[in-house]
Coordinates of C-alpha atoms in Angstrom, one line a residue:
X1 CA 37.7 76.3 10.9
X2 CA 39.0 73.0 11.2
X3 CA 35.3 71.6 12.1
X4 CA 34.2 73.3 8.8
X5 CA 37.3 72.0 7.0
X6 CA 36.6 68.1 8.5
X7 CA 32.8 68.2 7.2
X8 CA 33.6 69.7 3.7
X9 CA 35.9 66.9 3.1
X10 CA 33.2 64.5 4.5
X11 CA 30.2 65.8 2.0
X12 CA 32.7 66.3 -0.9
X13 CA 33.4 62.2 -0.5
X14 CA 29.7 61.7 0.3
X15 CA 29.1 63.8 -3.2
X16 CA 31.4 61.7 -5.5
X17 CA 30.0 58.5 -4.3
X18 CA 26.3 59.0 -4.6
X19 CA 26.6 60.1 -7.8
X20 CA 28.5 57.9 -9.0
X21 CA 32.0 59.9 -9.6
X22 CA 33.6 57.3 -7.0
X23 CA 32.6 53.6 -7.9
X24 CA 32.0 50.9 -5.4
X25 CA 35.2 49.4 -4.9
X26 CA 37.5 52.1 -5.5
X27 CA 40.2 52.7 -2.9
X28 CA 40.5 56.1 -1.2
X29 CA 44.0 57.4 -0.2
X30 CA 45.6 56.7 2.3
X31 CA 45.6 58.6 6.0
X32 CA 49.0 60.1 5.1
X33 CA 48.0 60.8 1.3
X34 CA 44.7 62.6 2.5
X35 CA 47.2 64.6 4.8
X36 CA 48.9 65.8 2.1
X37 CA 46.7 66.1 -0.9
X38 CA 44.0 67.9 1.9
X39 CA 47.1 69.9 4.2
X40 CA 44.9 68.5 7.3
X41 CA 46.3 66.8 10.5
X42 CA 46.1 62.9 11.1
X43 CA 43.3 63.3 13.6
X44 CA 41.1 65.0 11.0
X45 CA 41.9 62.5 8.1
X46 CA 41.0 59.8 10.3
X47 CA 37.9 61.3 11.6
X48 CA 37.0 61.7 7.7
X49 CA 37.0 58.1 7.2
X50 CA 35.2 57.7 10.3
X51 CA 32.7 59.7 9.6
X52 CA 32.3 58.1 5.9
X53 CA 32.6 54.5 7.9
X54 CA 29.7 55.1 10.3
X55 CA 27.2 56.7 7.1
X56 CA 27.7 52.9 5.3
X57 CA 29.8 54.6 2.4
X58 CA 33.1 53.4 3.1
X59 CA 34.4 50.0 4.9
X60 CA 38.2 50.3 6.2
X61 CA 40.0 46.7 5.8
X62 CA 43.0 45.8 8.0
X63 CA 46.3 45.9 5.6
X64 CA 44.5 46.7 2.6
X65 CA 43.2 50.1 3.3
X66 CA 39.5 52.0 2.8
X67 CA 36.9 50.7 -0.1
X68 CA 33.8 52.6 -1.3
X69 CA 30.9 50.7 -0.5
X70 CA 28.1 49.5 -3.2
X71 CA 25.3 52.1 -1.5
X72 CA 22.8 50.0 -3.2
X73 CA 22.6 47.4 -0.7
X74 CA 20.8 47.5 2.2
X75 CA 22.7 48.5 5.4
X76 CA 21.0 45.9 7.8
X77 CA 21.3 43.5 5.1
X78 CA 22.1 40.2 7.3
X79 CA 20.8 42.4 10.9
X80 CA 17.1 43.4 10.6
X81 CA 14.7 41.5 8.6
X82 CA 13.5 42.9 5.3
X83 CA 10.8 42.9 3.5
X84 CA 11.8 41.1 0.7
X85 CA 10.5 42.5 -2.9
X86 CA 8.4 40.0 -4.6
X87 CA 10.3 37.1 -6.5
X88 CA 13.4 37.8 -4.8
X89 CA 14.5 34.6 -2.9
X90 CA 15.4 35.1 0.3
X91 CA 19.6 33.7 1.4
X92 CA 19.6 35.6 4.4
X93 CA 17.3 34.4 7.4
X94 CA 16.8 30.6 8.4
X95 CA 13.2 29.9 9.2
X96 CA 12.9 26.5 7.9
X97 CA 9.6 25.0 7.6
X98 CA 8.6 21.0 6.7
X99 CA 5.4 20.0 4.8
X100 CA 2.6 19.5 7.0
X101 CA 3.8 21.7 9.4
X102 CA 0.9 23.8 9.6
X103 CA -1.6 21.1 9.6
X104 CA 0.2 20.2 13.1
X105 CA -0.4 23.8 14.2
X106 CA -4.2 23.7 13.5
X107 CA -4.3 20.1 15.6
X108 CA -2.3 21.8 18.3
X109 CA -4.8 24.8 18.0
X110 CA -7.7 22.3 18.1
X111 CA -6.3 20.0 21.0
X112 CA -6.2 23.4 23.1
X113 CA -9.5 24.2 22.7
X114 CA -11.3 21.4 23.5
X115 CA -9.0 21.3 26.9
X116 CA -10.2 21.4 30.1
X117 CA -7.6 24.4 31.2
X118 CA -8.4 27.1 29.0
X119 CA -9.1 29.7 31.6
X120 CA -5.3 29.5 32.6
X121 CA -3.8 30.7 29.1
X122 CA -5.7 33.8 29.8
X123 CA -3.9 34.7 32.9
X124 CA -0.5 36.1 32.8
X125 CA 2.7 33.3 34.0
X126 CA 5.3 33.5 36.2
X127 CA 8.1 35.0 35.0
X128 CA 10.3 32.0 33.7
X129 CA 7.1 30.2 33.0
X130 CA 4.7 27.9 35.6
X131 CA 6.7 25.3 37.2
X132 CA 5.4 22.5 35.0
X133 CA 5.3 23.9 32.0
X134 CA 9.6 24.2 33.0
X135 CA 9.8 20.4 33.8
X136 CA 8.9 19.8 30.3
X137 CA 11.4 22.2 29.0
X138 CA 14.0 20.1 31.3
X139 CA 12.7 16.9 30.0
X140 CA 13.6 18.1 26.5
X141 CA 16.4 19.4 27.4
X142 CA 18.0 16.3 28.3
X143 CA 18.2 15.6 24.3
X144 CA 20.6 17.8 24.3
X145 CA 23.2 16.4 27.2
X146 CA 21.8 18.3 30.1
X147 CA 19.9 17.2 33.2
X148 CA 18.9 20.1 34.6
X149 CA 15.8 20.7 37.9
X150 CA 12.9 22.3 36.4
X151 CA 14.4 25.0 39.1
X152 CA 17.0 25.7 36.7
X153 CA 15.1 26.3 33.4
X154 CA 13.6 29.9 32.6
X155 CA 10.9 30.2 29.7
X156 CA 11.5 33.0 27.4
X157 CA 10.5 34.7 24.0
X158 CA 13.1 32.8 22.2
X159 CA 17.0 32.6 22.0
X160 CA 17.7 35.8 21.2
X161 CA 16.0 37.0 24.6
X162 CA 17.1 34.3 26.3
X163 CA 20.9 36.1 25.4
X164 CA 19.3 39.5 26.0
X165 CA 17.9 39.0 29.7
X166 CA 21.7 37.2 30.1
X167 CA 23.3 40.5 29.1
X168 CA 20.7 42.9 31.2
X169 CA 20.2 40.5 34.3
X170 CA 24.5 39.9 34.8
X171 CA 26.5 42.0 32.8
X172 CA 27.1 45.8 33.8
X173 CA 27.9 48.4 30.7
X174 CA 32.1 48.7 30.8
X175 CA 32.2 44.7 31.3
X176 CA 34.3 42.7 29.0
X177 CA 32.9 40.3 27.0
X178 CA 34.7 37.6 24.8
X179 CA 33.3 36.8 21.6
X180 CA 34.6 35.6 17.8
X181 CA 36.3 38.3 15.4
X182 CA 32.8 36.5 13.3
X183 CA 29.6 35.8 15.5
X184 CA 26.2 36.1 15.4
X185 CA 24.6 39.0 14.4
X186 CA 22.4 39.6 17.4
X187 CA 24.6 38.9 20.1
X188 CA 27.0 41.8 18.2
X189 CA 24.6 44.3 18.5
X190 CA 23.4 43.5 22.0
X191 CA 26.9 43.9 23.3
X192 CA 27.0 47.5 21.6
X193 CA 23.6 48.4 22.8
X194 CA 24.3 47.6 26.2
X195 CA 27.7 49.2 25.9
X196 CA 29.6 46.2 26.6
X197 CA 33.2 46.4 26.3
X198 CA 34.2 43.7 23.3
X199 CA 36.9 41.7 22.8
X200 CA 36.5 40.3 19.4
X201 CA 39.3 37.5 18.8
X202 CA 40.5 35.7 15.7
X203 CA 38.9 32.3 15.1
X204 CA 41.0 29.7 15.2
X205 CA 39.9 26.4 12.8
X206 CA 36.6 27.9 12.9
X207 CA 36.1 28.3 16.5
X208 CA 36.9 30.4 19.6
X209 CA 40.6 30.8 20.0
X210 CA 41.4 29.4 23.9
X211 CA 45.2 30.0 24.1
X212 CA 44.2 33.8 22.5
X213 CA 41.9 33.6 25.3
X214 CA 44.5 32.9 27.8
X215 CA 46.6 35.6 26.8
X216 CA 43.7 37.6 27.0
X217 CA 42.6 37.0 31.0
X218 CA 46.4 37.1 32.0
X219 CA 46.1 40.9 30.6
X220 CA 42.3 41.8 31.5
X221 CA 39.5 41.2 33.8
X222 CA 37.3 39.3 31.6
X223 CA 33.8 39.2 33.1
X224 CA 32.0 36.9 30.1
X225 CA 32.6 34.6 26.9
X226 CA 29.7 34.0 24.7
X227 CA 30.6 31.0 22.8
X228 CA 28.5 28.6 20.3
X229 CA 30.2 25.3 20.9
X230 CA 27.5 23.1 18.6
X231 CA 27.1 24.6 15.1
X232 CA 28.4 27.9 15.2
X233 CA 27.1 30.4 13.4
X234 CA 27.9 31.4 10.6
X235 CA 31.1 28.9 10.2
X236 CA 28.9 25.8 11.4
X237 CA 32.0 24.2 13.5
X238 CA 31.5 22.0 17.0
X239 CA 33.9 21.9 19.5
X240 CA 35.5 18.8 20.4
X241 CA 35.0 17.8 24.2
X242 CA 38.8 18.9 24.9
X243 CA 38.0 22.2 23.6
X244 CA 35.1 22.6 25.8
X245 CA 37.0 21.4 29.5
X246 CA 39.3 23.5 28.3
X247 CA 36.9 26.3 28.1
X248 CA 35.7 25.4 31.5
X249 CA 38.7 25.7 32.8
X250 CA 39.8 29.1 31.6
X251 CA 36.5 29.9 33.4
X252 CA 37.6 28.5 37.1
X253 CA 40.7 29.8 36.6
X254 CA 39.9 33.4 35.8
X255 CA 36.2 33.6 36.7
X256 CA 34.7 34.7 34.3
X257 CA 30.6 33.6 33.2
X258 CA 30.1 31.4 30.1
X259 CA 27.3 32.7 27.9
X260 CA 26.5 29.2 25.6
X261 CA 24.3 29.7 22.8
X262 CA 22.8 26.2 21.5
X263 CA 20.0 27.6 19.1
X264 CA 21.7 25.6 16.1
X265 CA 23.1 22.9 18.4
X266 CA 19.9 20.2 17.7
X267 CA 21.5 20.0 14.0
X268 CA 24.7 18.9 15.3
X269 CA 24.1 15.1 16.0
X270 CA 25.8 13.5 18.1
X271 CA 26.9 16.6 19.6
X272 CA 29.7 16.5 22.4
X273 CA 28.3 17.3 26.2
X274 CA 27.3 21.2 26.4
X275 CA 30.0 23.6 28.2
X276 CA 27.3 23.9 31.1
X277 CA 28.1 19.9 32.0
X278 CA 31.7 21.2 32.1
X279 CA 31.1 24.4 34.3
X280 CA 27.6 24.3 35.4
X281 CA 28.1 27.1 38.2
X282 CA 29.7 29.5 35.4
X283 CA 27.2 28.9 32.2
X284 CA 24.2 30.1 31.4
X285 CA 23.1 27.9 28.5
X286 CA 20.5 29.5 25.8
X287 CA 18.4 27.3 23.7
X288 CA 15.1 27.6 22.0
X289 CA 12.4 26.2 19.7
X290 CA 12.7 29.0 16.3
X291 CA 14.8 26.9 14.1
X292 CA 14.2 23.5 15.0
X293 CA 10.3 23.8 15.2
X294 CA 9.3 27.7 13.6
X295 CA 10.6 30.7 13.8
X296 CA 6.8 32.1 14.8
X297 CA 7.3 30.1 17.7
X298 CA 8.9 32.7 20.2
X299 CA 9.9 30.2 22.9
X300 CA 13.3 29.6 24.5
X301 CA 14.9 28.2 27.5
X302 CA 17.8 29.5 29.2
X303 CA 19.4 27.3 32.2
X304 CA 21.4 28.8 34.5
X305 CA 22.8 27.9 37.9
X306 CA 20.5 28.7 40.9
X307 CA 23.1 31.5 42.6
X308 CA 22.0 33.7 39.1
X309 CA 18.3 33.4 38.4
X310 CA 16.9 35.6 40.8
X311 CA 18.6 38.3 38.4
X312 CA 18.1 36.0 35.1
X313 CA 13.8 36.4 36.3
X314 CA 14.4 40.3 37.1
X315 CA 15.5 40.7 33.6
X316 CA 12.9 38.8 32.3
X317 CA 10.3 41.2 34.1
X318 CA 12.2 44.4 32.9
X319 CA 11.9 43.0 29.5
X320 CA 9.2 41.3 28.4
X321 CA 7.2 40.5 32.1
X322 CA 6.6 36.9 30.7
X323 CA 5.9 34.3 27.7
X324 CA 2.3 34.5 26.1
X325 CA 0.7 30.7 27.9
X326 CA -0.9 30.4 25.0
X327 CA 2.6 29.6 23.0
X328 CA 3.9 27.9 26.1
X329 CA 1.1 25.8 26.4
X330 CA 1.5 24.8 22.2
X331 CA 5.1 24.3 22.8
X332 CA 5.1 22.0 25.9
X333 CA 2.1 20.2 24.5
X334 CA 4.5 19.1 21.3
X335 CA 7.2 18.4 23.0
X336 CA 5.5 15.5 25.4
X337 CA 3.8 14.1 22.2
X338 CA 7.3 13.7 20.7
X339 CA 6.3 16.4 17.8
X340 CA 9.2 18.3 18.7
X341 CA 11.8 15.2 18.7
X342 CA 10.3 14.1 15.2
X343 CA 10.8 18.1 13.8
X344 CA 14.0 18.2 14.6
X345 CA 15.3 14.6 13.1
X346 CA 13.3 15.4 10.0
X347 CA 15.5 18.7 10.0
X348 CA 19.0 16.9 10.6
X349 CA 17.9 15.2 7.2
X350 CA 16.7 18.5 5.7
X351 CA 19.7 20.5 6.4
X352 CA 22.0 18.0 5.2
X353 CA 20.0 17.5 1.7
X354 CA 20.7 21.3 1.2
X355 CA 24.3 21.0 2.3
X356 CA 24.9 18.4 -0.4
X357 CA 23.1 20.2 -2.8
X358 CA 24.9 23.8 -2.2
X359 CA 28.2 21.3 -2.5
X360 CA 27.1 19.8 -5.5
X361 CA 26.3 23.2 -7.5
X362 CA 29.1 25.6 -5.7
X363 CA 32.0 24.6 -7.7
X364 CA 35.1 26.6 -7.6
X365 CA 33.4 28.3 -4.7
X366 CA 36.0 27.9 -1.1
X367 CA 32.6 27.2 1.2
X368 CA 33.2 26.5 4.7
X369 CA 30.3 24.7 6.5
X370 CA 29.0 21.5 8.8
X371 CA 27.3 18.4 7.0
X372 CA 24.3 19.1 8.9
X373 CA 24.3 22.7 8.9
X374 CA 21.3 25.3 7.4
X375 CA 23.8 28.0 6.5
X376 CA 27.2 28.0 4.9
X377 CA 30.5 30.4 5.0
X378 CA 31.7 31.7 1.3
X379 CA 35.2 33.2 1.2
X380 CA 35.4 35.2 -2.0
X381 CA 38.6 35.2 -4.0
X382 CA 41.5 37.6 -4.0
X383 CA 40.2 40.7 -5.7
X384 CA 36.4 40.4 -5.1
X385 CA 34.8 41.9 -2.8
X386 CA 31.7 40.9 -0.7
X387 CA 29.7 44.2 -1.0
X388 CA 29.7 44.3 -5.1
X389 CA 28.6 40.5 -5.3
X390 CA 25.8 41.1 -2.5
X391 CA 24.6 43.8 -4.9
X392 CA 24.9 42.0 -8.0
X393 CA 23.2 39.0 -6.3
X394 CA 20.1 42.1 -5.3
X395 CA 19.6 42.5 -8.9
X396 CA 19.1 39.0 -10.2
X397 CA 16.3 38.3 -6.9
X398 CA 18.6 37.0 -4.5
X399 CA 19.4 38.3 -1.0
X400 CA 22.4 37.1 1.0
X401 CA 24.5 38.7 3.9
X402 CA 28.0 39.9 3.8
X403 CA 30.7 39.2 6.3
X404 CA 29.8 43.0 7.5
X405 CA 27.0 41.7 9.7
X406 CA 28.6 38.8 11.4
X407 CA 32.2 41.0 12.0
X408 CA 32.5 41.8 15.9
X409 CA 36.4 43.1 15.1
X410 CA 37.6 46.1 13.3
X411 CA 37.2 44.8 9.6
X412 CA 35.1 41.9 7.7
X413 CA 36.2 39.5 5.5
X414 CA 35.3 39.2 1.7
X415 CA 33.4 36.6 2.3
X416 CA 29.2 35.9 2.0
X417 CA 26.8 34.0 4.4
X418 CA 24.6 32.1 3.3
X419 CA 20.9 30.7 4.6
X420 CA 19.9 27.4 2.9
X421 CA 16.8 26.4 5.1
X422 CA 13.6 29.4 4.2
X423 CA 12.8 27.9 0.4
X424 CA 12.2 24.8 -1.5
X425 CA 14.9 23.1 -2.6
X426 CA 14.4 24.0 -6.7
X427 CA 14.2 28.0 -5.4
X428 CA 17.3 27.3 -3.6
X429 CA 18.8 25.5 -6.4
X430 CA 18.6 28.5 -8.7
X431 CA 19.7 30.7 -6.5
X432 CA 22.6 28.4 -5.8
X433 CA 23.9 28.8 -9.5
X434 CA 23.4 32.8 -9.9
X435 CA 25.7 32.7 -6.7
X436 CA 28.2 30.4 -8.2
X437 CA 28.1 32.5 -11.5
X438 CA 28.6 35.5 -9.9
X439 CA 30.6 35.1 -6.8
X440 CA 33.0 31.9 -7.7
X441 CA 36.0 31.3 -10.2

């Protein structure tokens, strides 16, 4: 009886809200007023919203209580990419692109044919790549503050496996991992797929909170941190070098591993020493080559200390078995002809063009963002909330991402994310002003 009661509640809610009867916005009763006006028991009320939570109809806020969600917008809006309806511009993914870029891709394409070595790109690698090919990676690592042995660097299909084989090759399921109350979307949802136990905790001037963290190992066996020290996404922050001994020495202290992720950190220039320099025998530092040369361009390095990559090249097999050579080959190639160095300063400039020009338009807008940064943070005003602008937005062609996707704690902010490097500058310019219309006072 008391299942049948729970699930009529649930579709009579579902009911009002697809059809319109409960507007996006609105605020349901409180726990105790669903009690009474329903005669149910706590447990059931707060399974209700639960269950209303997990379909994408409601979102719960801490203090301010449960909101219907605008239904209209997509539910991995800022999580999976989308194909995008034609004309609408696109605020949500980073893949920036310069001119000329794909006239370098048909010379690199050309250069590899008429090579000597072609037979080799057929032939499946090693898993962490063919020692050479990871002496360049080192090489270019060193643009970054680290001097690594080739030894040290593992080739992967890009950042976001680079965190992946992290997770399967040295974390266990029931392991505690440390991240921000707002992080990237991908290392969220790899935590909860492999069932990770997560502590999310409150930023603190953008960035991970060390004395919460403190607290936090005095009270529980933390076994990992992920952290993004240079250009964090989505708040864009860097920590200083205090920050980031500190950090290192939370980690001797308590033992846990450092999980760095430096796919933004080429925009942050000059960028204090990585965490890894700090605590090299407890970080595992994931880079890779999507944002500052393509996003087609699945390559990525992850450095570790030589006690963990016998399990760091395990994963790798498990996973994916290897890197196609023939990207490799394409990536290493650019990097010893300095094609890489010259992307990535042209970028720098790039990103902060867009910066100034999102500044310039985004009056009466609280935006929180680096110089040099490709996405900015948009705190909405008392009273607005992040759902109904995203869904206004949808209907005048522009895509962004709510604080939803990025929210590793129990509730999001009212606040928007915003991807400045996929279009030209005049696209983003309009799209710049519908959001300022729309979303600012």
């Amino acid at each position: 009886m008391a299942l049948a009661r729970y699930k009529s509640i649930v579709d009579d809610f579902a009911l009002r809200i697809g059809n319109g009867s409960l507007r996006p916005g609105t605020q349901l009763p409180t726990l105790r007023k669903l009690m009474q006006q329903q005669g149910i028991a706590l447990a059931t009320a707060s399974r209700v919203y639960a269950e209303l939570e997990a379909r994408g109809l409601v979102a719960s806020e801490m203090g301010r209580g449960t909101f219907v969600r605008d239904t209209t917008l997509p539910r991995g809006l800022g999580l999976e990419q989308q194909t995008l309806q034609a004309g609408s511009i696109d605020l949500v993914f980073n893949y920036p692109t310069l001119p000329g870029q794909d006239e370098l891709l048909r010379e690199g394409l050309r250069r590899m044919a008429s090579s000597g070595d072609l037979d080799a790109l057929l032939h499946s690698a090693p898993q962490g790549g063919r020692l050479h090919e990871r002496h360049t990676m080192a090489r270019h690592l060193r643009n970054r503050g680290l001097r690594v042995p080739a030894e040290q660097v593992l080739i992967v299909n890009g950042a976001q496996q680079g965190l992946a084989v992290s997770v399967l090759g040295l974390l266990m399921p029931g392991d505690i991992l440390v991240m921000d109350a707002v992080t990237f979307p991908g290392m969220k949802i790899l935590a909860q797929q492999a069932r990770l136990d997560v502590e999310a905790l409150p930023l603190h001037d953008d960035k991970l909170d060390l004395t919460a963290l403190a607290a936090l190992c005095k009270r529980r066996p933390v076994r990992a941190v992920y952290v993004m020290p240079s250009m964090h996404n989505p708040m864009g922050s860097v920590m200083s070098d205090a920050e980031r001994k500190k950090l290192a020495q939370l980690a001797a202290r308590y033992r846990f591993l450092i999980i760095e992720d430096a796919a933004y950190a080429f925009l942050a220039e000059p960028a204090p020493r990585p965490v890894f320099t700090y605590a090299p025998t407890q970080t595992v530092y994931v880079s890779g080559l999507s944002k500052s040369v393509a996003s087609g361009l699945r390559i990525g390095m992850v450095v570790a200390p030589p006690a963990l990559i016998p399990a760091l090249e395990t994963a790798i097999r498990v996973s994916s078995g290897n890197t196609p050579s023939l990207m490799v080959s394409l990536a290493c190639q650019w990097i010893e002809d300095g094609v890489v160095d010259k992307l990535e300063a042209q970028k720098r400039k790039d990103a902060r063009q867009r910066q100034r020009l999102a500044r310039s338009i985004l009056q009466g807008c609280h935006i929180r963002a680096h110089p040099s940064s490709y996405y900015l943070w948009l705190t909405l005003a008392d009273g607005m909330r992040a759902d109904q602008c995203a869904a206004a937005l949808a209907q005048q062609g522009v895509m962004v991402s709510t604080a939803d996707a990025f929210a590793a704690g129990t509730s999001a902010p009212q606040a928007l994310r915003l991807a400045l490097g996929s279009i030209s500058m005049e696209a983003l310019a309009n799209a710049l002003r519908k959001v300022q219309r729309l979303c600012c006072l």
